[in-house]
XYZ file of C-alpha atoms in Angstrom:
201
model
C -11.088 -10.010 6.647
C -14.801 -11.267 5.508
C -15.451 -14.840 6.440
C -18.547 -17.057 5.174
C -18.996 -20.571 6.650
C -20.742 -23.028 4.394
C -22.068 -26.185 5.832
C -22.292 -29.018 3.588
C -22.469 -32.785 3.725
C -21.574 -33.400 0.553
C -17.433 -32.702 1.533
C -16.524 -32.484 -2.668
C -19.478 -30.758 -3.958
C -17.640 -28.141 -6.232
C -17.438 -24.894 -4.385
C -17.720 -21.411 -5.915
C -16.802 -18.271 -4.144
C -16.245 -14.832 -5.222
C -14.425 -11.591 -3.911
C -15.483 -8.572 -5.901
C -12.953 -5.705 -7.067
C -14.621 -2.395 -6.846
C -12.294 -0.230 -9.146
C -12.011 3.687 -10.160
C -11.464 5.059 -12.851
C -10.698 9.003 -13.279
C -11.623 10.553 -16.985
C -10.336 14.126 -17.761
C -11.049 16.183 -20.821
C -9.806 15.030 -24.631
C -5.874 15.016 -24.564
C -2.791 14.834 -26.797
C -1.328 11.638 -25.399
C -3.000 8.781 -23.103
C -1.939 7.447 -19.793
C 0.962 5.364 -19.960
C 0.732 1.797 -18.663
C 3.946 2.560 -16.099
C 1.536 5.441 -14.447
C -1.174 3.771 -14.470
C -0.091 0.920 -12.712
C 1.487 3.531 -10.346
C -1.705 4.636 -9.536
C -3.395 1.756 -8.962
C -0.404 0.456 -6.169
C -0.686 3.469 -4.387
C -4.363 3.501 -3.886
C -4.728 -0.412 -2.962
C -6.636 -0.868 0.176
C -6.040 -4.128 2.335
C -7.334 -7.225 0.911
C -10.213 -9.142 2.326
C -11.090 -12.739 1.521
C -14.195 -15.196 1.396
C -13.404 -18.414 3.369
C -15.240 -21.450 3.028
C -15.255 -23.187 6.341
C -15.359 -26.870 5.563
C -14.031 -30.517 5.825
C -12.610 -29.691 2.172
C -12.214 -25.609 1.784
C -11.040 -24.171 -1.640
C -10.714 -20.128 -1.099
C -9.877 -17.238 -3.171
C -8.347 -13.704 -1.780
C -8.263 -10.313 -3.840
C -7.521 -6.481 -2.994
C -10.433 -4.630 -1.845
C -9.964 -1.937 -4.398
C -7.877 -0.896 -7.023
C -7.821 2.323 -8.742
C -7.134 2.511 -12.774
C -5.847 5.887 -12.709
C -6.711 8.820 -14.961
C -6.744 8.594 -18.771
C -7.993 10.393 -21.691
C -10.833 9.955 -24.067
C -10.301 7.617 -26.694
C -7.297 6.528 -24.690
C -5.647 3.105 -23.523
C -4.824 2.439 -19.431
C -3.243 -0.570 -18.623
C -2.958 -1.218 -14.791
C -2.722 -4.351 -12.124
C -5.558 -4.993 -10.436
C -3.250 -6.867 -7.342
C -2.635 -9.668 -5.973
C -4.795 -12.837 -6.290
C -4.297 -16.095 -4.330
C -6.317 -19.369 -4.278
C -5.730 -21.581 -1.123
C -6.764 -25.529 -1.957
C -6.994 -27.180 1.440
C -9.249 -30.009 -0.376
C -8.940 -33.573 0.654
C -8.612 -35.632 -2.504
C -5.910 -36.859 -5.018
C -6.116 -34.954 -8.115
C -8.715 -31.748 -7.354
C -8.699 -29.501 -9.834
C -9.979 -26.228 -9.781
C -10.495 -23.228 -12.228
C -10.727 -19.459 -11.312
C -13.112 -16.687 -13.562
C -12.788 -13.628 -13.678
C -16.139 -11.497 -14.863
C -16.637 -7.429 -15.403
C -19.719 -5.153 -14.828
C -20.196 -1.880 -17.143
C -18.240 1.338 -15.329
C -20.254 4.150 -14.845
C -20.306 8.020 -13.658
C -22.926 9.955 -13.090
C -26.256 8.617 -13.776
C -25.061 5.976 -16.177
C -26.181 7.436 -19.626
C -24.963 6.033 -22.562
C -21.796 8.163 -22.511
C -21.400 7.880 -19.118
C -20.793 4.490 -19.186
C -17.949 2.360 -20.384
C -19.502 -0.844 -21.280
C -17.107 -4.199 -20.286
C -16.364 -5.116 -23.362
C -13.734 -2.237 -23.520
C -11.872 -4.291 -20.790
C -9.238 -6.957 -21.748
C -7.974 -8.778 -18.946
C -4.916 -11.104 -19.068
C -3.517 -12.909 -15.826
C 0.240 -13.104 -16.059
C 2.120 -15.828 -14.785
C 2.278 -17.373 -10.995
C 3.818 -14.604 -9.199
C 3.665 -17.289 -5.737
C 2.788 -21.085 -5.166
C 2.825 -23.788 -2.673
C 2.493 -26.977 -2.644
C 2.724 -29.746 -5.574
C 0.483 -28.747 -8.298
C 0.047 -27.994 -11.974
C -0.993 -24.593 -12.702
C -2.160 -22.836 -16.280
C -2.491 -19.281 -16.178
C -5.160 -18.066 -18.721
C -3.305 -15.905 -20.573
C 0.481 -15.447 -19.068
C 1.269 -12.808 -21.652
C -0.030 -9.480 -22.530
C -0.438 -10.904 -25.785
C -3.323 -13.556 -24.652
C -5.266 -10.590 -23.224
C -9.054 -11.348 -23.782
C -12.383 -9.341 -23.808
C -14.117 -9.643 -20.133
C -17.594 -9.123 -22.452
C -17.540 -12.511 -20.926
C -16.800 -14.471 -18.379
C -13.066 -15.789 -19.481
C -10.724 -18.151 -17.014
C -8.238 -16.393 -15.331
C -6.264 -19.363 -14.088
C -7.025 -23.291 -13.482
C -5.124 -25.969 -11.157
C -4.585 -29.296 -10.599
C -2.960 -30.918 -7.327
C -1.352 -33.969 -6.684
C -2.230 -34.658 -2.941
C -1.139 -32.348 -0.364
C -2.708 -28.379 0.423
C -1.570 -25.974 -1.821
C -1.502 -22.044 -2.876
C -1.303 -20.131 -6.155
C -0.784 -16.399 -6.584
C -0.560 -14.257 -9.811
C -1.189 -10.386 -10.349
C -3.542 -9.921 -13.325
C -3.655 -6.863 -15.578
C -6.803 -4.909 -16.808
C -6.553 -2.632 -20.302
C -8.988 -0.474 -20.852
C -9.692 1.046 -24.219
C -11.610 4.332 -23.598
C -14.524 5.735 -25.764
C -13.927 8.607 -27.488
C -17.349 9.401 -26.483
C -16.909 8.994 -22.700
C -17.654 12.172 -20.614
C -15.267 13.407 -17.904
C -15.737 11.949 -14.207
C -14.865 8.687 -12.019
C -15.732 5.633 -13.429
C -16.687 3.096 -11.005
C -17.174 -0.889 -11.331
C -16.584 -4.669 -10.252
C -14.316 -7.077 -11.549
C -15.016 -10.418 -9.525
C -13.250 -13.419 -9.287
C -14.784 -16.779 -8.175
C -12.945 -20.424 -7.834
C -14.392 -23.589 -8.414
């Protein structure tokens, strides 16, 4: 587990930390049929690595905790995979009535080879949508970004993934999100690699 310590003497001053996803993805020649979504996420369970986590060490510590890894699994060109990218968690240990708090997540392009145009599958191909809270703590109100797939957005942007607010007491809020990927019909076979980050504030 990764630990940071930030020193501050401003004990509120909004706090932003972020734990990076590095994900694979494996492209094989033109197909019939794409991945389905079931495989896919089987693919990505097996291959999950231990999480690590950035702690902030403070008076007042908001922290966020993701997998390590996560692999996509294998598709086809001008496919769909659908897969969870694992378990996320913020821990609010804040001192305050009311802190709120909102979580992002963000995408870089994936790449192969030497990144050339059709080596690349550029982010906004990636729709991201966080699912419900899969497991909480504490005495707080909590609004996932999108709790269906049907509230899947672009991650061309920055989009919120999920956003808090607590009553008084430390608290803890969990959900799984999902990544679909729509592949380019263009793509060229080989693994895809990228980062999907999270950060809390």
């Amino acid at each position: 587990m990764r630990k940071s310590r930030a020193d501050n003497s401003v004990a509120r001053t909004p706090l932003s930390l972020t734990a990076p996803i590095v994900l694979l993805l494996a492209l094989g020649a033109p197909a019939t049929s794409t991945s389905t979504s079931a495989s896919a996420s089987t693919s990505a369970s097996a291959s999950r690595t231990a999480s690590s986590s950035t702690v902030a060490w403070r008076a007042d510590s908001l922290a966020i905790t993701v997998p390590d890894s996560a692999n996509l699994g294998s598709g086809a060109t001008g496919g769909t995979i659908s897969a969870s990218l694992g378990t996320v968690t913020v821990v609010d240990t804040r001192i305050g009535l009311l802190a709120a708090w909102t979580a992002i997540a963000s995408a870089t392009d994936f790449t192969t080879g030497g990144g050339s145009p059709a080596e690349t599958i550029t982010k906004n191909r990636f729709a991201y949508w966080s699912g419900p809270v899969t497991a909480a703590t504490g005495s707080i109100t909590r609004t996932p970004g999108q709790p269906t797939a049907a509230q899947q957005v672009s991650l061309s942007t920055p989009v919120t993934a999920f956003s808090a607010q607590k009553l008084l007491f430390d608290t803890s809020t969990s959900w799984a999100p999902t990544l679909v990927v729509t592949i380019p019909a263009s793509a060229v076979a080989g693994s895809y690699t990228g980062v999907i980050t999270h950060s809390v504030a």
